[in-house]
mmCIF file of the N, C-alpha and C atoms, coordinates in Angstrom:
data_MODEL
# 
_entry.id   MODEL 
# 
loop_
_atom_site.group_PDB 
_atom_site.id 
_atom_site.type_symbol 
_atom_site.label_atom_id 
_atom_site.label_alt_id 
_atom_site.label_comp_id 
_atom_site.label_asym_id 
_atom_site.label_entity_id 
_atom_site.label_seq_id 
_atom_site.pdbx_PDB_ins_code 
_atom_site.Cartn_x 
_atom_site.Cartn_y 
_atom_site.Cartn_z 
_atom_site.occupancy 
_atom_site.B_iso_or_equiv 
_atom_site.pdbx_formal_charge 
_atom_site.auth_seq_id 
_atom_site.auth_comp_id 
_atom_site.auth_asym_id 
_atom_site.auth_atom_id 
_atom_site.pdbx_PDB_model_num 
ATOM 1   N N  . UNK A 1 1  ? -4.153  109.720 -89.233 1.00 0.00 ? 1  UNK A N  1 
ATOM 2   C CA . UNK A 1 1  ? -5.303  110.064 -88.510 1.00 0.00 ? 1  UNK A CA 1 
ATOM 3   C C  . UNK A 1 1  ? -5.401  110.408 -87.118 1.00 0.00 ? 1  UNK A C  1 
ATOM 4   N N  . UNK A 1 2  ? -4.335  110.027 -86.109 1.00 0.00 ? 2  UNK A N  1 
ATOM 5   C CA . UNK A 1 2  ? -4.070  109.879 -84.787 1.00 0.00 ? 2  UNK A CA 1 
ATOM 6   C C  . UNK A 1 2  ? -3.114  111.506 -84.527 1.00 0.00 ? 2  UNK A C  1 
ATOM 7   N N  . UNK A 1 3  ? -2.399  111.525 -85.424 1.00 0.00 ? 3  UNK A N  1 
ATOM 8   C CA . UNK A 1 3  ? -1.677  112.516 -85.021 1.00 0.00 ? 3  UNK A CA 1 
ATOM 9   C C  . UNK A 1 3  ? -2.290  114.025 -86.114 1.00 0.00 ? 3  UNK A C  1 
ATOM 10  N N  . UNK A 1 4  ? -3.048  113.819 -86.723 1.00 0.00 ? 4  UNK A N  1 
ATOM 11  C CA . UNK A 1 4  ? -3.936  115.182 -87.223 1.00 0.00 ? 4  UNK A CA 1 
ATOM 12  C C  . UNK A 1 4  ? -3.864  116.519 -86.819 1.00 0.00 ? 4  UNK A C  1 
ATOM 13  N N  . UNK A 1 5  ? -3.300  117.176 -86.827 1.00 0.00 ? 5  UNK A N  1 
ATOM 14  C CA . UNK A 1 5  ? -4.003  118.850 -86.321 1.00 0.00 ? 5  UNK A CA 1 
ATOM 15  C C  . UNK A 1 5  ? -4.201  119.508 -87.064 1.00 0.00 ? 5  UNK A C  1 
ATOM 16  N N  . UNK A 1 6  ? -5.372  119.793 -86.341 1.00 0.00 ? 6  UNK A N  1 
ATOM 17  C CA . UNK A 1 6  ? -6.848  120.989 -87.033 1.00 0.00 ? 6  UNK A CA 1 
ATOM 18  C C  . UNK A 1 6  ? -6.223  122.284 -87.461 1.00 0.00 ? 6  UNK A C  1 
ATOM 19  N N  . UNK A 1 7  ? -6.842  122.549 -88.511 1.00 0.00 ? 7  UNK A N  1 
ATOM 20  C CA . UNK A 1 7  ? -6.375  124.281 -88.998 1.00 0.00 ? 7  UNK A CA 1 
ATOM 21  C C  . UNK A 1 7  ? -7.019  125.140 -87.859 1.00 0.00 ? 7  UNK A C  1 
ATOM 22  N N  . UNK A 1 8  ? -8.032  124.735 -86.966 1.00 0.00 ? 8  UNK A N  1 
ATOM 23  C CA . UNK A 1 8  ? -8.501  125.682 -86.060 1.00 0.00 ? 8  UNK A CA 1 
ATOM 24  C C  . UNK A 1 8  ? -9.606  125.454 -85.164 1.00 0.00 ? 8  UNK A C  1 
ATOM 25  N N  . UNK A 1 9  ? -9.815  125.962 -84.080 1.00 0.00 ? 9  UNK A N  1 
ATOM 26  C CA . UNK A 1 9  ? -10.261 125.090 -82.674 1.00 0.00 ? 9  UNK A CA 1 
ATOM 27  C C  . UNK A 1 9  ? -11.837 124.341 -83.111 1.00 0.00 ? 9  UNK A C  1 
ATOM 28  N N  . UNK A 1 10 ? -12.608 125.065 -84.147 1.00 0.00 ? 10 UNK A N  1 
ATOM 29  C CA . UNK A 1 10 ? -13.805 124.296 -84.360 1.00 0.00 ? 10 UNK A CA 1 
ATOM 30  C C  . UNK A 1 10 ? -13.361 123.096 -84.945 1.00 0.00 ? 10 UNK A C  1 
ATOM 31  N N  . UNK A 1 11 ? -12.979 122.731 -86.001 1.00 0.00 ? 11 UNK A N  1 
ATOM 32  C CA . UNK A 1 11 ? -12.271 122.142 -86.617 1.00 0.00 ? 11 UNK A CA 1 
ATOM 33  C C  . UNK A 1 11 ? -11.879 120.877 -85.453 1.00 0.00 ? 11 UNK A C  1 
ATOM 34  N N  . UNK A 1 12 ? -11.057 121.142 -84.641 1.00 0.00 ? 12 UNK A N  1 
ATOM 35  C CA . UNK A 1 12 ? -10.347 120.046 -83.928 1.00 0.00 ? 12 UNK A CA 1 
ATOM 36  C C  . UNK A 1 12 ? -11.481 119.693 -82.823 1.00 0.00 ? 12 UNK A C  1 
ATOM 37  N N  . UNK A 1 13 ? -12.429 119.991 -83.089 1.00 0.00 ? 13 UNK A N  1 
ATOM 38  C CA . UNK A 1 13 ? -14.216 120.025 -81.916 1.00 0.00 ? 13 UNK A CA 1 
ATOM 39  C C  . UNK A 1 13 ? -14.389 118.965 -82.912 1.00 0.00 ? 13 UNK A C  1 
ATOM 40  N N  . UNK A 1 14 ? -14.966 119.412 -83.773 1.00 0.00 ? 14 UNK A N  1 
ATOM 41  C CA . UNK A 1 14 ? -15.657 118.022 -84.561 1.00 0.00 ? 14 UNK A CA 1 
ATOM 42  C C  . UNK A 1 14 ? -14.823 117.014 -84.737 1.00 0.00 ? 14 UNK A C  1 
ATOM 43  N N  . UNK A 1 15 ? -13.110 117.254 -85.362 1.00 0.00 ? 15 UNK A N  1 
ATOM 44  C CA . UNK A 1 15 ? -12.920 116.360 -85.670 1.00 0.00 ? 15 UNK A CA 1 
ATOM 45  C C  . UNK A 1 15 ? -12.087 114.972 -84.320 1.00 0.00 ? 15 UNK A C  1 
ATOM 46  N N  . UNK A 1 16 ? -12.578 115.548 -83.040 1.00 0.00 ? 16 UNK A N  1 
ATOM 47  C CA . UNK A 1 16 ? -12.243 115.213 -81.756 1.00 0.00 ? 16 UNK A CA 1 
ATOM 48  C C  . UNK A 1 16 ? -13.664 113.664 -81.688 1.00 0.00 ? 16 UNK A C  1 
ATOM 49  N N  . UNK A 1 17 ? -14.686 114.604 -81.605 1.00 0.00 ? 17 UNK A N  1 
ATOM 50  C CA . UNK A 1 17 ? -15.589 113.740 -81.732 1.00 0.00 ? 17 UNK A CA 1 
ATOM 51  C C  . UNK A 1 17 ? -15.766 112.766 -83.083 1.00 0.00 ? 17 UNK A C  1 
ATOM 52  N N  . UNK A 1 18 ? -15.764 113.329 -84.148 1.00 0.00 ? 18 UNK A N  1 
ATOM 53  C CA . UNK A 1 18 ? -15.995 112.494 -85.145 1.00 0.00 ? 18 UNK A CA 1 
ATOM 54  C C  . UNK A 1 18 ? -14.988 111.234 -85.488 1.00 0.00 ? 18 UNK A C  1 
ATOM 55  N N  . UNK A 1 19 ? -14.418 110.859 -85.004 1.00 0.00 ? 19 UNK A N  1 
ATOM 56  C CA . UNK A 1 19 ? -12.951 110.399 -85.174 1.00 0.00 ? 19 UNK A CA 1 
ATOM 57  C C  . UNK A 1 19 ? -13.198 109.199 -84.022 1.00 0.00 ? 19 UNK A C  1 
ATOM 58  N N  . UNK A 1 20 ? -13.505 109.710 -82.671 1.00 0.00 ? 20 UNK A N  1 
ATOM 59  C CA . UNK A 1 20 ? -13.206 109.173 -81.516 1.00 0.00 ? 20 UNK A CA 1 
ATOM 60  C C  . UNK A 1 20 ? -13.277 107.775 -81.446 1.00 0.00 ? 20 UNK A C  1 
ATOM 61  N N  . UNK A 1 21 ? -14.885 107.277 -82.088 1.00 0.00 ? 21 UNK A N  1 
ATOM 62  C CA . UNK A 1 21 ? -14.437 105.978 -82.369 1.00 0.00 ? 21 UNK A CA 1 
ATOM 63  C C  . UNK A 1 21 ? -13.892 105.111 -82.891 1.00 0.00 ? 21 UNK A C  1 
ATOM 64  N N  . UNK A 1 22 ? -13.449 105.358 -83.762 1.00 0.00 ? 22 UNK A N  1 
ATOM 65  C CA . UNK A 1 22 ? -12.194 104.837 -84.448 1.00 0.00 ? 22 UNK A CA 1 
ATOM 66  C C  . UNK A 1 22 ? -11.055 104.519 -83.309 1.00 0.00 ? 22 UNK A C  1 
ATOM 67  N N  . UNK A 1 23 ? -10.507 106.052 -83.084 1.00 0.00 ? 23 UNK A N  1 
ATOM 68  C CA . UNK A 1 23 ? -9.597  105.940 -81.858 1.00 0.00 ? 23 UNK A CA 1 
ATOM 69  C C  . UNK A 1 23 ? -9.434  105.113 -81.427 1.00 0.00 ? 23 UNK A C  1 
ATOM 70  N N  . UNK A 1 24 ? -10.828 104.706 -80.116 1.00 0.00 ? 24 UNK A N  1 
ATOM 71  C CA . UNK A 1 24 ? -10.758 103.651 -79.654 1.00 0.00 ? 24 UNK A CA 1 
ATOM 72  C C  . UNK A 1 24 ? -10.406 102.503 -80.410 1.00 0.00 ? 24 UNK A C  1 
ATOM 73  N N  . UNK A 1 25 ? -10.982 101.956 -81.523 1.00 0.00 ? 25 UNK A N  1 
ATOM 74  C CA . UNK A 1 25 ? -11.030 101.020 -82.234 1.00 0.00 ? 25 UNK A CA 1 
ATOM 75  C C  . UNK A 1 25 ? -9.336  100.591 -82.755 1.00 0.00 ? 25 UNK A C  1 
ATOM 76  N N  . UNK A 1 26 ? -8.522  101.517 -82.961 1.00 0.00 ? 26 UNK A N  1 
ATOM 77  C CA . UNK A 1 26 ? -7.167  101.676 -83.536 1.00 0.00 ? 26 UNK A CA 1 
ATOM 78  C C  . UNK A 1 26 ? -6.265  101.388 -82.258 1.00 0.00 ? 26 UNK A C  1 
ATOM 79  N N  . UNK A 1 27 ? -6.929  102.053 -80.799 1.00 0.00 ? 27 UNK A N  1 
ATOM 80  C CA . UNK A 1 27 ? -6.337  101.596 -79.432 1.00 0.00 ? 27 UNK A CA 1 
ATOM 81  C C  . UNK A 1 27 ? -6.366  100.145 -78.998 1.00 0.00 ? 27 UNK A C  1 
ATOM 82  N N  . UNK A 1 28 ? -7.056  99.806  -79.269 1.00 0.00 ? 28 UNK A N  1 
ATOM 83  C CA . UNK A 1 28 ? -7.893  98.368  -78.637 1.00 0.00 ? 28 UNK A CA 1 
ATOM 84  C C  . UNK A 1 28 ? -6.652  97.527  -79.405 1.00 0.00 ? 28 UNK A C  1 
ATOM 85  N N  . UNK A 1 29 ? -6.952  97.633  -81.260 1.00 0.00 ? 29 UNK A N  1 
ATOM 86  C CA . UNK A 1 29 ? -6.137  96.385  -82.091 1.00 0.00 ? 29 UNK A CA 1 
ATOM 87  C C  . UNK A 1 29 ? -4.220  97.021  -81.422 1.00 0.00 ? 29 UNK A C  1 
ATOM 88  N N  . UNK A 1 30 ? -3.604  97.880  -81.375 1.00 0.00 ? 30 UNK A N  1 
ATOM 89  C CA . UNK A 1 30 ? -2.462  98.212  -80.563 1.00 0.00 ? 30 UNK A CA 1 
ATOM 90  C C  . UNK A 1 30 ? -2.132  97.542  -79.463 1.00 0.00 ? 30 UNK A C  1 
ATOM 91  N N  . UNK A 1 31 ? -3.404  97.929  -78.666 1.00 0.00 ? 31 UNK A N  1 
ATOM 92  C CA . UNK A 1 31 ? -2.651  97.194  -76.984 1.00 0.00 ? 31 UNK A CA 1 
ATOM 93  C C  . UNK A 1 31 ? -3.186  95.017  -77.391 1.00 0.00 ? 31 UNK A C  1 
ATOM 94  N N  . UNK A 1 32 ? -3.671  94.974  -77.810 1.00 0.00 ? 32 UNK A N  1 
ATOM 95  C CA . UNK A 1 32 ? -3.948  93.253  -78.209 1.00 0.00 ? 32 UNK A CA 1 
ATOM 96  C C  . UNK A 1 32 ? -2.693  93.164  -79.193 1.00 0.00 ? 32 UNK A C  1 
ATOM 97  N N  . UNK A 1 33 ? -1.928  93.651  -79.373 1.00 0.00 ? 33 UNK A N  1 
ATOM 98  C CA . UNK A 1 33 ? -0.588  93.309  -80.580 1.00 0.00 ? 33 UNK A CA 1 
ATOM 99  C C  . UNK A 1 33 ? 0.172   93.307  -79.395 1.00 0.00 ? 33 UNK A C  1 
ATOM 100 N N  . UNK A 1 34 ? 0.477   94.197  -78.548 1.00 0.00 ? 34 UNK A N  1 
ATOM 101 C CA . UNK A 1 34 ? 1.569   94.447  -77.764 1.00 0.00 ? 34 UNK A CA 1 
ATOM 102 C C  . UNK A 1 34 ? 1.417   93.799  -76.281 1.00 0.00 ? 34 UNK A C  1 
ATOM 103 N N  . UNK A 1 35 ? 0.053   93.352  -76.761 1.00 0.00 ? 35 UNK A N  1 
ATOM 104 C CA . UNK A 1 35 ? -0.118  91.993  -75.202 1.00 0.00 ? 35 UNK A CA 1 
ATOM 105 C C  . UNK A 1 35 ? -0.490  90.788  -75.470 1.00 0.00 ? 35 UNK A C  1 
ATOM 106 N N  . UNK A 1 36 ? -0.311  89.512  -76.821 1.00 0.00 ? 36 UNK A N  1 
ATOM 107 C CA . UNK A 1 36 ? -0.944  88.839  -77.204 1.00 0.00 ? 36 UNK A CA 1 
ATOM 108 C C  . UNK A 1 36 ? 0.614   88.572  -76.555 1.00 0.00 ? 36 UNK A C  1 
ATOM 109 N N  . UNK A 1 37 ? 0.397   87.139  -75.939 1.00 0.00 ? 37 UNK A N  1 
ATOM 110 C CA . UNK A 1 37 ? 1.259   85.531  -75.331 1.00 0.00 ? 37 UNK A CA 1 
ATOM 111 C C  . UNK A 1 37 ? 1.897   86.703  -74.172 1.00 0.00 ? 37 UNK A C  1 
ATOM 112 N N  . UNK A 1 38 ? 1.152   87.683  -73.564 1.00 0.00 ? 38 UNK A N  1 
ATOM 113 C CA . UNK A 1 38 ? 1.391   88.356  -71.944 1.00 0.00 ? 38 UNK A CA 1 
ATOM 114 C C  . UNK A 1 38 ? 1.095   87.576  -71.344 1.00 0.00 ? 38 UNK A C  1 
ATOM 115 N N  . UNK A 1 39 ? 0.816   87.032  -70.090 1.00 0.00 ? 39 UNK A N  1 
ATOM 116 C CA . UNK A 1 39 ? -0.073  86.506  -69.051 1.00 0.00 ? 39 UNK A CA 1 
ATOM 117 C C  . UNK A 1 39 ? -0.732  87.733  -68.283 1.00 0.00 ? 39 UNK A C  1 
ATOM 118 N N  . UNK A 1 40 ? -1.737  87.363  -68.165 1.00 0.00 ? 40 UNK A N  1 
ATOM 119 C CA . UNK A 1 40 ? -3.055  88.029  -67.501 1.00 0.00 ? 40 UNK A CA 1 
ATOM 120 C C  . UNK A 1 40 ? -2.766  88.886  -66.293 1.00 0.00 ? 40 UNK A C  1 
ATOM 121 N N  . UNK A 1 41 ? -3.296  89.586  -65.925 1.00 0.00 ? 41 UNK A N  1 
ATOM 122 C CA . UNK A 1 41 ? -2.456  90.404  -64.432 1.00 0.00 ? 41 UNK A CA 1 
ATOM 123 C C  . UNK A 1 41 ? -3.070  89.117  -63.436 1.00 0.00 ? 41 UNK A C  1 
ATOM 124 N N  . UNK A 1 42 ? -4.010  88.065  -63.671 1.00 0.00 ? 42 UNK A N  1 
ATOM 125 C CA . UNK A 1 42 ? -3.916  87.140  -62.518 1.00 0.00 ? 42 UNK A CA 1 
ATOM 126 C C  . UNK A 1 42 ? -2.950  86.313  -62.012 1.00 0.00 ? 42 UNK A C  1 
ATOM 127 N N  . UNK A 1 43 ? -2.820  85.779  -63.680 1.00 0.00 ? 43 UNK A N  1 
ATOM 128 C CA . UNK A 1 43 ? -1.583  84.942  -63.616 1.00 0.00 ? 43 UNK A CA 1 
ATOM 129 C C  . UNK A 1 43 ? -0.019  85.325  -62.984 1.00 0.00 ? 43 UNK A C  1 
ATOM 130 N N  . UNK A 1 44 ? 0.089   86.916  -63.233 1.00 0.00 ? 44 UNK A N  1 
ATOM 131 C CA . UNK A 1 44 ? 1.617   87.120  -62.782 1.00 0.00 ? 44 UNK A CA 1 
ATOM 132 C C  . UNK A 1 44 ? 1.670   87.129  -61.394 1.00 0.00 ? 44 UNK A C  1 
ATOM 133 N N  . UNK A 1 45 ? 0.327   87.934  -61.050 1.00 0.00 ? 45 UNK A N  1 
ATOM 134 C CA . UNK A 1 45 ? -0.231  87.316  -59.423 1.00 0.00 ? 45 UNK A CA 1 
ATOM 135 C C  . UNK A 1 45 ? -0.193  86.675  -59.013 1.00 0.00 ? 45 UNK A C  1 
ATOM 136 N N  . UNK A 1 46 ? -0.453  85.685  -59.365 1.00 0.00 ? 46 UNK A N  1 
ATOM 137 C CA . UNK A 1 46 ? -0.366  84.404  -58.377 1.00 0.00 ? 46 UNK A CA 1 
ATOM 138 C C  . UNK A 1 46 ? 0.843   83.211  -58.043 1.00 0.00 ? 46 UNK A C  1 
ATOM 139 N N  . UNK A 1 47 ? 1.850   84.559  -59.236 1.00 0.00 ? 47 UNK A N  1 
ATOM 140 C CA . UNK A 1 47 ? 2.920   83.333  -59.366 1.00 0.00 ? 47 UNK A CA 1 
ATOM 141 C C  . UNK A 1 47 ? 3.946   83.757  -58.233 1.00 0.00 ? 47 UNK A C  1 
ATOM 142 N N  . UNK A 1 48 ? 5.476   83.130  -58.213 1.00 0.00 ? 48 UNK A N  1 
ATOM 143 C CA . UNK A 1 48 ? 6.213   83.775  -56.978 1.00 0.00 ? 48 UNK A CA 1 
ATOM 144 C C  . UNK A 1 48 ? 6.460   84.994  -57.272 1.00 0.00 ? 48 UNK A C  1 
ATOM 145 N N  . UNK A 1 49 ? 6.468   85.338  -56.391 1.00 0.00 ? 49 UNK A N  1 
ATOM 146 C CA . UNK A 1 49 ? 7.383   86.868  -56.351 1.00 0.00 ? 49 UNK A CA 1 
ATOM 147 C C  . UNK A 1 49 ? 8.795   86.720  -56.685 1.00 0.00 ? 49 UNK A C  1 
ATOM 148 N N  . UNK A 1 50 ? 9.108   87.663  -56.660 1.00 0.00 ? 50 UNK A N  1 
ATOM 149 C CA . UNK A 1 50 ? 10.706  88.259  -57.892 1.00 0.00 ? 50 UNK A CA 1 
ATOM 150 C C  . UNK A 1 50 ? 11.463  89.647  -57.186 1.00 0.00 ? 50 UNK A C  1 
ATOM 151 N N  . UNK A 1 51 ? 12.751  89.265  -56.825 1.00 0.00 ? 51 UNK A N  1 
ATOM 152 C CA . UNK A 1 51 ? 13.311  90.500  -55.833 1.00 0.00 ? 51 UNK A CA 1 
ATOM 153 C C  . UNK A 1 51 ? 13.649  91.147  -57.418 1.00 0.00 ? 51 UNK A C  1 
ATOM 154 N N  . UNK A 1 52 ? 13.691  92.330  -57.135 1.00 0.00 ? 52 UNK A N  1 
ATOM 155 C CA . UNK A 1 52 ? 14.680  93.226  -58.220 1.00 0.00 ? 52 UNK A CA 1 
ATOM 156 C C  . UNK A 1 52 ? 15.711  92.610  -58.790 1.00 0.00 ? 52 UNK A C  1 
ATOM 157 N N  . UNK A 1 53 ? 16.366  91.856  -58.159 1.00 0.00 ? 53 UNK A N  1 
ATOM 158 C CA . UNK A 1 53 ? 18.024  91.459  -59.040 1.00 0.00 ? 53 UNK A CA 1 
ATOM 159 C C  . UNK A 1 53 ? 17.338  89.781  -59.893 1.00 0.00 ? 53 UNK A C  1 
ATOM 160 N N  . UNK A 1 54 ? 16.321  89.491  -59.456 1.00 0.00 ? 54 UNK A N  1 
ATOM 161 C CA . UNK A 1 54 ? 16.060  88.253  -60.502 1.00 0.00 ? 54 UNK A CA 1 
ATOM 162 C C  . UNK A 1 54 ? 15.184  88.526  -61.639 1.00 0.00 ? 54 UNK A C  1 
ATOM 163 N N  . UNK A 1 55 ? 14.519  90.086  -62.095 1.00 0.00 ? 55 UNK A N  1 
ATOM 164 C CA . UNK A 1 55 ? 13.353  90.814  -62.921 1.00 0.00 ? 55 UNK A CA 1 
ATOM 165 C C  . UNK A 1 55 ? 14.878  91.348  -63.457 1.00 0.00 ? 55 UNK A C  1 
ATOM 166 N N  . UNK A 1 56 ? 16.063  92.451  -62.764 1.00 0.00 ? 56 UNK A N  1 
ATOM 167 C CA . UNK A 1 56 ? 16.987  92.410  -63.757 1.00 0.00 ? 56 UNK A CA 1 
ATOM 168 C C  . UNK A 1 56 ? 17.447  91.336  -64.934 1.00 0.00 ? 56 UNK A C  1 
ATOM 169 N N  . UNK A 1 57 ? 17.745  90.031  -64.422 1.00 0.00 ? 57 UNK A N  1 
ATOM 170 C CA . UNK A 1 57 ? 18.734  88.708  -64.389 1.00 0.00 ? 57 UNK A CA 1 
ATOM 171 C C  . UNK A 1 57 ? 17.860  88.362  -66.112 1.00 0.00 ? 57 UNK A C  1 
ATOM 172 N N  . UNK A 1 58 ? 16.796  88.625  -65.609 1.00 0.00 ? 58 UNK A N  1 
ATOM 173 C CA . UNK A 1 58 ? 15.794  88.169  -66.715 1.00 0.00 ? 58 UNK A CA 1 
ATOM 174 C C  . UNK A 1 58 ? 15.311  89.019  -67.933 1.00 0.00 ? 58 UNK A C  1 
ATOM 175 N N  . UNK A 1 59 ? 15.635  90.256  -68.124 1.00 0.00 ? 59 UNK A N  1 
ATOM 176 C CA . UNK A 1 59 ? 15.777  90.723  -68.557 1.00 0.00 ? 59 UNK A CA 1 
ATOM 177 C C  . UNK A 1 59 ? 17.351  91.787  -69.158 1.00 0.00 ? 59 UNK A C  1 
ATOM 178 N N  . UNK A 1 60 ? 17.909  90.838  -68.581 1.00 0.00 ? 60 UNK A N  1 
ATOM 179 C CA . UNK A 1 60 ? 19.789  91.311  -69.166 1.00 0.00 ? 60 UNK A CA 1 
ATOM 180 C C  . UNK A 1 60 ? 20.109  90.230  -70.543 1.00 0.00 ? 60 UNK A C  1 
ATOM 181 N N  . UNK A 1 61 ? 19.315  89.132  -70.055 1.00 0.00 ? 61 UNK A N  1 
ATOM 182 C CA . UNK A 1 61 ? 19.972  87.940  -70.846 1.00 0.00 ? 61 UNK A CA 1 
ATOM 183 C C  . UNK A 1 61 ? 19.102  88.219  -72.130 1.00 0.00 ? 61 UNK A C  1 
# 
C-alpha cells in the first residue's frame, strides 16, 4: 500500500487522500516498534553529556 504506484495523476490524487489515515496508523505502529525500550528525549537530555569518543565506544562494542 505504501509503495503503490498510481496509473495516472487522478488516481494518485484519490489514493493519497483515501489511504492517508491508514498510512498514519502504519507509520505510528512502525515508530512504536523501533522506539520500544528507547529512553524518552527528556531522559536522554537529563543524563550526563558524552563526548564523541564515548559514544563511538558504546556503538563499537
